[in-house]
Structures are given as structure tokens and as C-alpha cells.
Amino acid sequence: MTVYIDPPTWPGHGRMWSHLVSDESYDELQAFARRLGVPERAFERDHYDVPAARYADAVRLGAVEARSRELVALLTRAGLRRRKRG
């Protein structure tokens, strides 16, 4: 069971953002996000949006750094990927 985070390269609302995901369950992801202090409103389908200012904190708490493409592959393999509806 591992939580992963990609580099803060996603722009939005005047900041850069990372994605935080679990390869095990949403419960694991939500527990980690609570420990990190990320609000529930930051949850989007299958990940949490984490501001760049919290990236190092996430890594210190145990999140594994990974590329964005790796996060998608991890979510897909775990059956946790929820695509945006078009």
C-alpha cells in the first residue's frame, strides 16, 4: 500500500498543483490526505489536488514521487481510475 504524488506541474487558480493517489484504496488515500491536512474538497474523482507548497510535506509523510503517467498507470492497475466524463 503506497500513496504517490507527481511533481507540481499542473496550473490552476494562480498556483501549481500535484496529484496525490493511492495504489490500494480510496480509504488509504483519504487517510493520508487528512494527515497531510488536505481538505476533502480537493478530492477529484480518483485523486487529491495538492498545492505545490505542500509537495515536500507529502513526501516527508511518505508519499512516493512519481511521474504523472505513472500515476495513471497505477490507478488503472488498481482499478481505481475514474475518467472525466466528456
mmCIF file of N, CA, C and O in Angstrom:
data_model
loop_
_atom_site.group_PDB
_atom_site.id
_atom_site.type_symbol
_atom_site.label_atom_id
_atom_site.label_comp_id
_atom_site.label_asym_id
_atom_site.label_seq_id
_atom_site.Cartn_x
_atom_site.Cartn_y
_atom_site.Cartn_z
ATOM 1 N N MET A 1 0.851 -1.177 0.000
ATOM 2 C CA MET A 1 0.000 0.000 0.000
ATOM 3 C C MET A 1 0.889 1.230 0.000
ATOM 4 O O MET A 1 1.697 1.408 0.901
ATOM 5 N N THR A 2 0.691 2.037 -1.021
ATOM 6 C CA THR A 2 1.526 3.216 -1.166
ATOM 7 C C THR A 2 0.696 4.375 -1.696
ATOM 8 O O THR A 2 -0.226 4.187 -2.477
ATOM 9 N N VAL A 3 1.047 5.562 -1.268
ATOM 10 C CA VAL A 3 0.469 6.788 -1.800
ATOM 11 C C VAL A 3 1.549 7.449 -2.641
ATOM 12 O O VAL A 3 2.724 7.486 -2.252
ATOM 13 N N TYR A 4 1.164 7.961 -3.790
ATOM 14 C CA TYR A 4 2.089 8.569 -4.750
ATOM 15 C C TYR A 4 1.701 10.008 -5.021
ATOM 16 O O TYR A 4 0.520 10.368 -4.934
ATOM 17 N N ILE A 5 2.702 10.809 -5.409
ATOM 18 C CA ILE A 5 2.456 12.203 -5.773
ATOM 19 C C ILE A 5 3.315 12.553 -6.978
ATOM 20 O O ILE A 5 4.470 12.135 -7.071
ATOM 21 N N ASP A 6 2.719 13.287 -7.922
ATOM 22 C CA ASP A 6 3.501 13.734 -9.075
ATOM 23 C C ASP A 6 4.002 15.155 -8.824
ATOM 24 O O ASP A 6 3.526 15.835 -7.913
ATOM 25 N N PRO A 7 4.991 15.604 -9.602
ATOM 26 C CA PRO A 7 5.532 16.952 -9.401
ATOM 27 C C PRO A 7 4.450 18.018 -9.627
ATOM 28 O O PRO A 7 3.522 17.801 -10.405
ATOM 29 N N PRO A 8 4.566 19.149 -8.958
ATOM 30 C CA PRO A 8 3.581 20.221 -9.116
ATOM 31 C C PRO A 8 3.753 20.950 -10.452
ATOM 32 O O PRO A 8 4.386 22.001 -10.523
ATOM 33 N N THR A 9 3.179 20.377 -11.484
ATOM 34 C CA THR A 9 3.306 20.954 -12.833
ATOM 35 C C THR A 9 1.966 21.334 -13.440
ATOM 36 O O THR A 9 1.897 21.707 -14.608
ATOM 37 N N TRP A 10 0.891 21.226 -12.668
ATOM 38 C CA TRP A 10 -0.450 21.478 -13.184
ATOM 39 C C TRP A 10 -0.925 22.851 -12.706
ATOM 40 O O TRP A 10 -1.144 23.046 -11.529
ATOM 41 N N PRO A 11 -1.104 23.807 -13.634
ATOM 42 C CA PRO A 11 -1.533 25.153 -13.239
ATOM 43 C C PRO A 11 -3.033 25.236 -12.958
ATOM 44 O O PRO A 11 -3.829 24.505 -13.559
ATOM 45 N N GLY A 12 -3.385 26.094 -12.027
ATOM 46 C CA GLY A 12 -4.787 26.356 -11.735
ATOM 47 C C GLY A 12 -4.929 27.318 -10.578
ATOM 48 O O GLY A 12 -4.193 27.236 -9.599
ATOM 49 N N HIS A 13 -5.845 28.253 -10.728
ATOM 50 C CA HIS A 13 -6.150 29.209 -9.654
ATOM 51 C C HIS A 13 -4.908 29.962 -9.176
ATOM 52 O O HIS A 13 -4.739 30.204 -7.981
ATOM 53 N N GLY A 14 -4.021 30.278 -10.094
ATOM 54 C CA GLY A 14 -2.835 31.057 -9.757
ATOM 55 C C GLY A 14 -1.737 30.288 -9.045
ATOM 56 O O GLY A 14 -0.807 30.881 -8.502
ATOM 57 N N ARG A 15 -1.836 28.961 -9.016
ATOM 58 C CA ARG A 15 -0.838 28.124 -8.357
ATOM 59 C C ARG A 15 -0.496 26.927 -9.243
ATOM 60 O O ARG A 15 -1.152 26.666 -10.229
ATOM 61 N N MET A 16 0.501 26.173 -8.801
ATOM 62 C CA MET A 16 0.839 24.905 -9.439
ATOM 63 C C MET A 16 0.395 23.788 -8.494
ATOM 64 O O MET A 16 0.458 23.943 -7.269
ATOM 65 N N TRP A 17 -0.018 22.662 -9.100
ATOM 66 C CA TRP A 17 -0.618 21.586 -8.324
ATOM 67 C C TRP A 17 -0.003 20.236 -8.658
ATOM 68 O O TRP A 17 0.455 19.996 -9.761
ATOM 69 N N SER A 18 -0.071 19.334 -7.683
ATOM 70 C CA SER A 18 0.297 17.927 -7.831
ATOM 71 C C SER A 18 -0.960 17.095 -7.677
ATOM 72 O O SER A 18 -1.993 17.576 -7.192
ATOM 73 N N HIS A 19 -0.852 15.828 -8.058
ATOM 74 C CA HIS A 19 -1.926 14.864 -7.842
ATOM 75 C C HIS A 19 -1.444 13.819 -6.845
ATOM 76 O O HIS A 19 -0.335 13.309 -6.964
ATOM 77 N N LEU A 20 -2.284 13.500 -5.894
ATOM 78 C CA LEU A 20 -1.986 12.512 -4.861
ATOM 79 C C LEU A 20 -2.920 11.328 -5.076
ATOM 80 O O LEU A 20 -4.142 11.513 -5.142
ATOM 81 N N VAL A 21 -2.356 10.115 -5.225
ATOM 82 C CA VAL A 21 -3.162 8.921 -5.483
ATOM 83 C C VAL A 21 -2.700 7.760 -4.607
ATOM 84 O O VAL A 21 -1.588 7.767 -4.091
ATOM 85 N N SER A 22 -3.561 6.761 -4.508
ATOM 86 C CA SER A 22 -3.226 5.512 -3.825
ATOM 87 C C SER A 22 -3.267 4.377 -4.835
ATOM 88 O O SER A 22 -4.076 4.406 -5.768
ATOM 89 N N ASP A 23 -2.429 3.382 -4.627
ATOM 90 C CA ASP A 23 -2.479 2.194 -5.486
ATOM 91 C C ASP A 23 -3.272 1.081 -4.804
ATOM 92 O O ASP A 23 -3.323 -0.041 -5.289
ATOM 93 N N GLU A 24 -3.918 1.407 -3.680
ATOM 94 C CA GLU A 24 -4.633 0.393 -2.901
ATOM 95 C C GLU A 24 -6.125 0.695 -2.761
ATOM 96 O O GLU A 24 -6.955 -0.134 -3.060
ATOM 97 N N SER A 25 -6.450 1.901 -2.242
ATOM 98 C CA SER A 25 -7.853 2.205 -1.975
ATOM 99 C C SER A 25 -8.055 3.701 -1.774
ATOM 100 O O SER A 25 -7.121 4.431 -1.444
ATOM 101 N N TYR A 26 -9.307 4.106 -1.926
ATOM 102 C CA TYR A 26 -9.649 5.496 -1.633
ATOM 103 C C TYR A 26 -9.558 5.759 -0.131
ATOM 104 O O TYR A 26 -9.236 6.865 0.287
ATOM 105 N N ASP A 27 -9.831 4.738 0.676
ATOM 106 C CA ASP A 27 -9.716 4.903 2.132
ATOM 107 C C ASP A 27 -8.285 5.263 2.524
ATOM 108 O O ASP A 27 -8.059 6.158 3.337
ATOM 109 N N GLU A 28 -7.318 4.542 1.953
ATOM 110 C CA GLU A 28 -5.914 4.836 2.233
ATOM 111 C C GLU A 28 -5.579 6.260 1.787
ATOM 112 O O GLU A 28 -4.929 7.013 2.516
ATOM 113 N N LEU A 29 -6.038 6.636 0.612
ATOM 114 C CA LEU A 29 -5.776 7.971 0.072
ATOM 115 C C LEU A 29 -6.380 9.040 0.972
ATOM 116 O O LEU A 29 -5.721 10.037 1.303
ATOM 117 N N GLN A 30 -7.624 8.851 1.382
ATOM 118 C CA GLN A 30 -8.284 9.847 2.223
ATOM 119 C C GLN A 30 -7.629 9.963 3.594
ATOM 120 O O GLN A 30 -7.487 11.070 4.118
ATOM 121 N N ALA A 31 -7.192 8.858 4.147
ATOM 122 C CA ALA A 31 -6.496 8.904 5.443
ATOM 123 C C ALA A 31 -5.191 9.684 5.323
ATOM 124 O O ALA A 31 -4.851 10.500 6.190
ATOM 125 N N PHE A 32 -4.458 9.457 4.242
ATOM 126 C CA PHE A 32 -3.202 10.174 4.026
ATOM 127 C C PHE A 32 -3.479 11.665 3.845
ATOM 128 O O PHE A 32 -2.782 12.512 4.414
ATOM 129 N N ALA A 33 -4.482 11.986 3.043
ATOM 130 C CA ALA A 33 -4.823 13.400 2.798
ATOM 131 C C ALA A 33 -5.195 14.102 4.099
ATOM 132 O O ALA A 33 -4.807 15.256 4.319
ATOM 133 N N ARG A 34 -5.911 13.410 4.975
ATOM 134 C CA ARG A 34 -6.251 14.006 6.285
ATOM 135 C C ARG A 34 -4.985 14.287 7.091
ATOM 136 O O ARG A 34 -4.849 15.357 7.695
ATOM 137 N N ARG A 35 -4.060 13.318 7.112
ATOM 138 C CA ARG A 35 -2.795 13.520 7.842
ATOM 139 C C ARG A 35 -2.015 14.707 7.270
ATOM 140 O O ARG A 35 -1.353 15.434 8.004
ATOM 141 N N LEU A 36 -2.104 14.870 5.959
ATOM 142 C CA LEU A 36 -1.401 15.966 5.287
ATOM 143 C C LEU A 36 -2.117 17.297 5.486
ATOM 144 O O LEU A 36 -1.525 18.352 5.305
ATOM 145 N N GLY A 37 -3.395 17.248 5.857
ATOM 146 C CA GLY A 37 -4.167 18.471 6.053
ATOM 147 C C GLY A 37 -4.803 18.987 4.776
ATOM 148 O O GLY A 37 -5.149 20.164 4.678
ATOM 149 N N VAL A 38 -4.999 18.101 3.805
ATOM 150 C CA VAL A 38 -5.639 18.480 2.549
ATOM 151 C C VAL A 38 -7.154 18.377 2.732
ATOM 152 O O VAL A 38 -7.654 17.337 3.178
ATOM 153 N N PRO A 39 -7.898 19.429 2.414
ATOM 154 C CA PRO A 39 -9.349 19.388 2.624
ATOM 155 C C PRO A 39 -10.046 18.406 1.674
ATOM 156 O O PRO A 39 -9.574 18.156 0.563
ATOM 157 N N GLU A 40 -11.171 17.854 2.123
ATOM 158 C CA GLU A 40 -11.932 16.908 1.307
ATOM 159 C C GLU A 40 -12.348 17.502 -0.034
ATOM 160 O O GLU A 40 -12.462 16.774 -1.017
ATOM 161 N N ARG A 41 -12.570 18.798 -0.092
ATOM 162 C CA ARG A 41 -12.989 19.434 -1.344
ATOM 163 C C ARG A 41 -11.919 19.335 -2.436
ATOM 164 O O ARG A 41 -12.187 19.551 -3.605
ATOM 165 N N ALA A 42 -10.684 18.973 -2.047
ATOM 166 C CA ALA A 42 -9.590 18.830 -3.015
ATOM 167 C C ALA A 42 -9.616 17.466 -3.705
ATOM 168 O O ALA A 42 -8.817 17.212 -4.601
ATOM 169 N N PHE A 43 -10.559 16.580 -3.310
ATOM 170 C CA PHE A 43 -10.680 15.264 -3.936
ATOM 171 C C PHE A 43 -11.427 15.415 -5.253
ATOM 172 O O PHE A 43 -12.500 16.008 -5.306
ATOM 173 N N GLU A 44 -10.835 14.866 -6.314
ATOM 174 C CA GLU A 44 -11.455 14.951 -7.634
ATOM 175 C C GLU A 44 -11.415 13.577 -8.310
ATOM 176 O O GLU A 44 -10.358 13.142 -8.777
ATOM 177 N N ARG A 45 -12.547 12.892 -8.296
ATOM 178 C CA ARG A 45 -12.749 11.585 -8.930
ATOM 179 C C ARG A 45 -11.885 10.474 -8.358
ATOM 180 O O ARG A 45 -12.393 9.527 -7.799
ATOM 181 N N ASP A 46 -10.562 10.548 -8.525
ATOM 182 C CA ASP A 46 -9.681 9.452 -8.109
ATOM 183 C C ASP A 46 -8.374 9.949 -7.502
ATOM 184 O O ASP A 46 -7.453 9.179 -7.289
ATOM 185 N N HIS A 47 -8.291 11.243 -7.239
ATOM 186 C CA HIS A 47 -7.057 11.818 -6.703
ATOM 187 C C HIS A 47 -7.369 13.077 -5.900
ATOM 188 O O HIS A 47 -8.468 13.618 -5.983
ATOM 189 N N TYR A 48 -6.371 13.513 -5.151
ATOM 190 C CA TYR A 48 -6.442 14.813 -4.483
ATOM 191 C C TYR A 48 -5.537 15.771 -5.234
ATOM 192 O O TYR A 48 -4.443 15.398 -5.663
ATOM 193 N N ASP A 49 -5.994 17.006 -5.379
ATOM 194 C CA ASP A 49 -5.149 18.075 -5.892
ATOM 195 C C ASP A 49 -4.426 18.685 -4.693
ATOM 196 O O ASP A 49 -5.057 19.080 -3.717
ATOM 197 N N VAL A 50 -3.107 18.742 -4.786
ATOM 198 C CA VAL A 50 -2.272 19.222 -3.680
ATOM 199 C C VAL A 50 -1.448 20.406 -4.182
ATOM 200 O O VAL A 50 -0.734 20.285 -5.184
ATOM 201 N N PRO A 51 -1.519 21.564 -3.518
ATOM 202 C CA PRO A 51 -0.739 22.716 -3.967
ATOM 203 C C PRO A 51 0.764 22.477 -3.819
ATOM 204 O O PRO A 51 1.210 21.731 -2.948
ATOM 205 N N ALA A 52 1.528 23.118 -4.689
ATOM 206 C CA ALA A 52 2.990 22.955 -4.702
ATOM 207 C C ALA A 52 3.605 23.194 -3.329
ATOM 208 O O ALA A 52 4.564 22.516 -2.949
ATOM 209 N N ALA A 53 3.040 24.101 -2.559
ATOM 210 C CA ALA A 53 3.580 24.421 -1.233
ATOM 211 C C ALA A 53 3.505 23.235 -0.274
ATOM 212 O O ALA A 53 4.217 23.197 0.729
ATOM 213 N N ARG A 54 2.662 22.227 -0.560
ATOM 214 C CA ARG A 54 2.515 21.060 0.319
ATOM 215 C C ARG A 54 3.226 19.822 -0.218
ATOM 216 O O ARG A 54 3.201 18.762 0.402
ATOM 217 N N TYR A 55 3.865 19.944 -1.385
ATOM 218 C CA TYR A 55 4.518 18.799 -2.025
ATOM 219 C C TYR A 55 5.571 18.162 -1.105
ATOM 220 O O TYR A 55 5.543 16.953 -0.863
ATOM 221 N N ALA A 56 6.479 18.953 -0.592
ATOM 222 C CA ALA A 56 7.543 18.427 0.275
ATOM 223 C C ALA A 56 6.959 17.800 1.538
ATOM 224 O O ALA A 56 7.468 16.786 2.016
ATOM 225 N N ASP A 57 5.879 18.374 2.063
ATOM 226 C CA ASP A 57 5.226 17.806 3.240
ATOM 227 C C ASP A 57 4.688 16.407 2.932
ATOM 228 O O ASP A 57 4.802 15.497 3.746
ATOM 229 N N ALA A 58 4.091 16.254 1.753
ATOM 230 C CA ALA A 58 3.547 14.949 1.346
ATOM 231 C C ALA A 58 4.668 13.909 1.259
ATOM 232 O O ALA A 58 4.510 12.777 1.726
ATOM 233 N N VAL A 59 5.781 14.297 0.689
ATOM 234 C CA VAL A 59 6.917 13.375 0.562
ATOM 235 C C VAL A 59 7.461 13.026 1.943
ATOM 236 O O VAL A 59 7.765 11.868 2.233
ATOM 237 N N ARG A 60 7.560 14.015 2.826
ATOM 238 C CA ARG A 60 8.026 13.765 4.190
ATOM 239 C C ARG A 60 7.111 12.778 4.930
ATOM 240 O O ARG A 60 7.575 11.971 5.728
ATOM 241 N N LEU A 61 5.814 12.833 4.644
ATOM 242 C CA LEU A 61 4.859 11.922 5.287
ATOM 243 C C LEU A 61 4.873 10.526 4.669
ATOM 244 O O LEU A 61 4.208 9.628 5.171
ATOM 245 N N GLY A 62 5.588 10.371 3.535
ATOM 246 C CA GLY A 62 5.706 9.037 2.952
ATOM 247 C C GLY A 62 5.204 8.869 1.540
ATOM 248 O O GLY A 62 5.270 7.767 0.989
ATOM 249 N N ALA A 63 4.680 9.926 0.933
ATOM 250 C CA ALA A 63 4.240 9.818 -0.464
ATOM 251 C C ALA A 63 5.462 9.578 -1.351
ATOM 252 O O ALA A 63 6.508 10.202 -1.169
ATOM 253 N N VAL A 64 5.311 8.687 -2.301
ATOM 254 C CA VAL A 64 6.386 8.348 -3.226
ATOM 255 C C VAL A 64 6.262 9.236 -4.464
ATOM 256 O O VAL A 64 5.191 9.345 -5.057
ATOM 257 N N GLU A 65 7.375 9.860 -4.846
ATOM 258 C CA GLU A 65 7.380 10.724 -6.019
ATOM 259 C C GLU A 65 7.315 9.873 -7.289
ATOM 260 O O GLU A 65 8.020 8.870 -7.405
ATOM 261 N N ALA A 66 6.438 10.276 -8.210
ATOM 262 C CA ALA A 66 6.264 9.551 -9.466
ATOM 263 C C ALA A 66 5.826 10.522 -10.551
ATOM 264 O O ALA A 66 5.302 11.598 -10.252
ATOM 265 N N ARG A 67 6.055 10.137 -11.791
ATOM 266 C CA ARG A 67 5.607 10.973 -12.911
ATOM 267 C C ARG A 67 4.097 10.834 -13.089
ATOM 268 O O ARG A 67 3.500 9.827 -12.699
ATOM 269 N N SER A 68 3.500 11.816 -13.716
ATOM 270 C CA SER A 68 2.047 11.834 -13.920
ATOM 271 C C SER A 68 1.556 10.592 -14.651
ATOM 272 O O SER A 68 0.536 10.010 -14.282
ATOM 273 N N ARG A 69 2.274 10.176 -15.665
ATOM 274 C CA ARG A 69 1.871 8.979 -16.421
ATOM 275 C C ARG A 69 1.890 7.732 -15.545
ATOM 276 O O ARG A 69 1.067 6.836 -15.707
ATOM 277 N N GLU A 70 2.838 7.693 -14.628
ATOM 278 C CA GLU A 70 2.910 6.554 -13.707
ATOM 279 C C GLU A 70 1.674 6.516 -12.802
ATOM 280 O O GLU A 70 1.161 5.437 -12.496
ATOM 281 N N LEU A 71 1.206 7.694 -12.373
ATOM 282 C CA LEU A 71 0.027 7.745 -11.518
ATOM 283 C C LEU A 71 -1.186 7.170 -12.238
ATOM 284 O O LEU A 71 -1.954 6.395 -11.655
ATOM 285 N N VAL A 72 -1.349 7.519 -13.496
ATOM 286 C CA VAL A 72 -2.475 6.996 -14.275
ATOM 287 C C VAL A 72 -2.373 5.480 -14.394
ATOM 288 O O VAL A 72 -3.363 4.764 -14.204
ATOM 289 N N ALA A 73 -1.179 4.976 -14.664
ATOM 290 C CA ALA A 73 -0.984 3.521 -14.777
ATOM 291 C C ALA A 73 -1.270 2.831 -13.446
ATOM 292 O O ALA A 73 -1.912 1.770 -13.410
ATOM 293 N N LEU A 74 -0.825 3.411 -12.344
ATOM 294 C CA LEU A 74 -1.072 2.831 -11.023
ATOM 295 C C LEU A 74 -2.569 2.780 -10.715
ATOM 296 O O LEU A 74 -3.075 1.763 -10.229
ATOM 297 N N LEU A 75 -3.263 3.866 -10.987
ATOM 298 C CA LEU A 75 -4.707 3.910 -10.745
ATOM 299 C C LEU A 75 -5.435 2.878 -11.594
ATOM 300 O O LEU A 75 -6.343 2.186 -11.121
ATOM 301 N N THR A 76 -5.031 2.770 -12.847
ATOM 302 C CA THR A 76 -5.675 1.830 -13.766
ATOM 303 C C THR A 76 -5.464 0.392 -13.298
ATOM 304 O O THR A 76 -6.419 -0.387 -13.223
ATOM 305 N N ARG A 77 -4.220 0.033 -12.975
ATOM 306 C CA ARG A 77 -3.916 -1.326 -12.495
ATOM 307 C C ARG A 77 -4.682 -1.668 -11.223
ATOM 308 O O ARG A 77 -5.102 -2.804 -11.019
ATOM 309 N N ALA A 78 -4.864 -0.679 -10.360
ATOM 310 C CA ALA A 78 -5.554 -0.906 -9.090
ATOM 311 C C ALA A 78 -7.076 -0.907 -9.238
ATOM 312 O O ALA A 78 -7.793 -1.206 -8.295
ATOM 313 N N GLY A 79 -7.559 -0.564 -10.440
ATOM 314 C CA GLY A 79 -9.000 -0.482 -10.655
ATOM 315 C C GLY A 79 -9.625 0.742 -10.021
ATOM 316 O O GLY A 79 -10.832 0.790 -9.796
ATOM 317 N N LEU A 80 -8.826 1.766 -9.750
ATOM 318 C CA LEU A 80 -9.294 2.982 -9.087
ATOM 319 C C LEU A 80 -9.426 4.177 -10.029
ATOM 320 O O LEU A 80 -9.846 5.254 -9.605
ATOM 321 N N ARG A 81 -9.086 4.009 -11.300
ATOM 322 C CA ARG A 81 -9.125 5.112 -12.259
ATOM 323 C C ARG A 81 -10.566 5.480 -12.551
ATOM 324 O O ARG A 81 -11.379 4.624 -12.917
ATOM 325 N N ARG A 82 -10.896 6.751 -12.393
ATOM 326 C CA ARG A 82 -12.219 7.286 -12.737
ATOM 327 C C ARG A 82 -12.015 8.403 -13.746
ATOM 328 O O ARG A 82 -11.586 9.496 -13.384
ATOM 329 N N ARG A 83 -12.352 8.107 -14.983
ATOM 330 C CA ARG A 83 -12.143 9.099 -16.049
ATOM 331 C C ARG A 83 -13.184 10.211 -15.973
ATOM 332 O O ARG A 83 -14.305 10.000 -15.536
ATOM 333 N N LYS A 84 -12.758 11.368 -16.439
ATOM 334 C CA LYS A 84 -13.660 12.511 -16.536
ATOM 335 C C LYS A 84 -14.660 12.239 -17.654
ATOM 336 O O LYS A 84 -14.279 11.795 -18.735
ATOM 337 N N ARG A 85 -15.899 12.467 -17.396
ATOM 338 C CA ARG A 85 -16.938 12.249 -18.413
ATOM 339 C C ARG A 85 -16.954 13.444 -19.364
ATOM 340 O O ARG A 85 -16.908 14.579 -18.944
ATOM 341 N N GLY A 86 -17.017 13.139 -20.657
ATOM 342 C CA GLY A 86 -16.972 14.190 -21.676
ATOM 343 C C GLY A 86 -18.237 14.666 -22.079
ATOM 344 O O GLY A 86 -19.178 15.090 -22.120
#
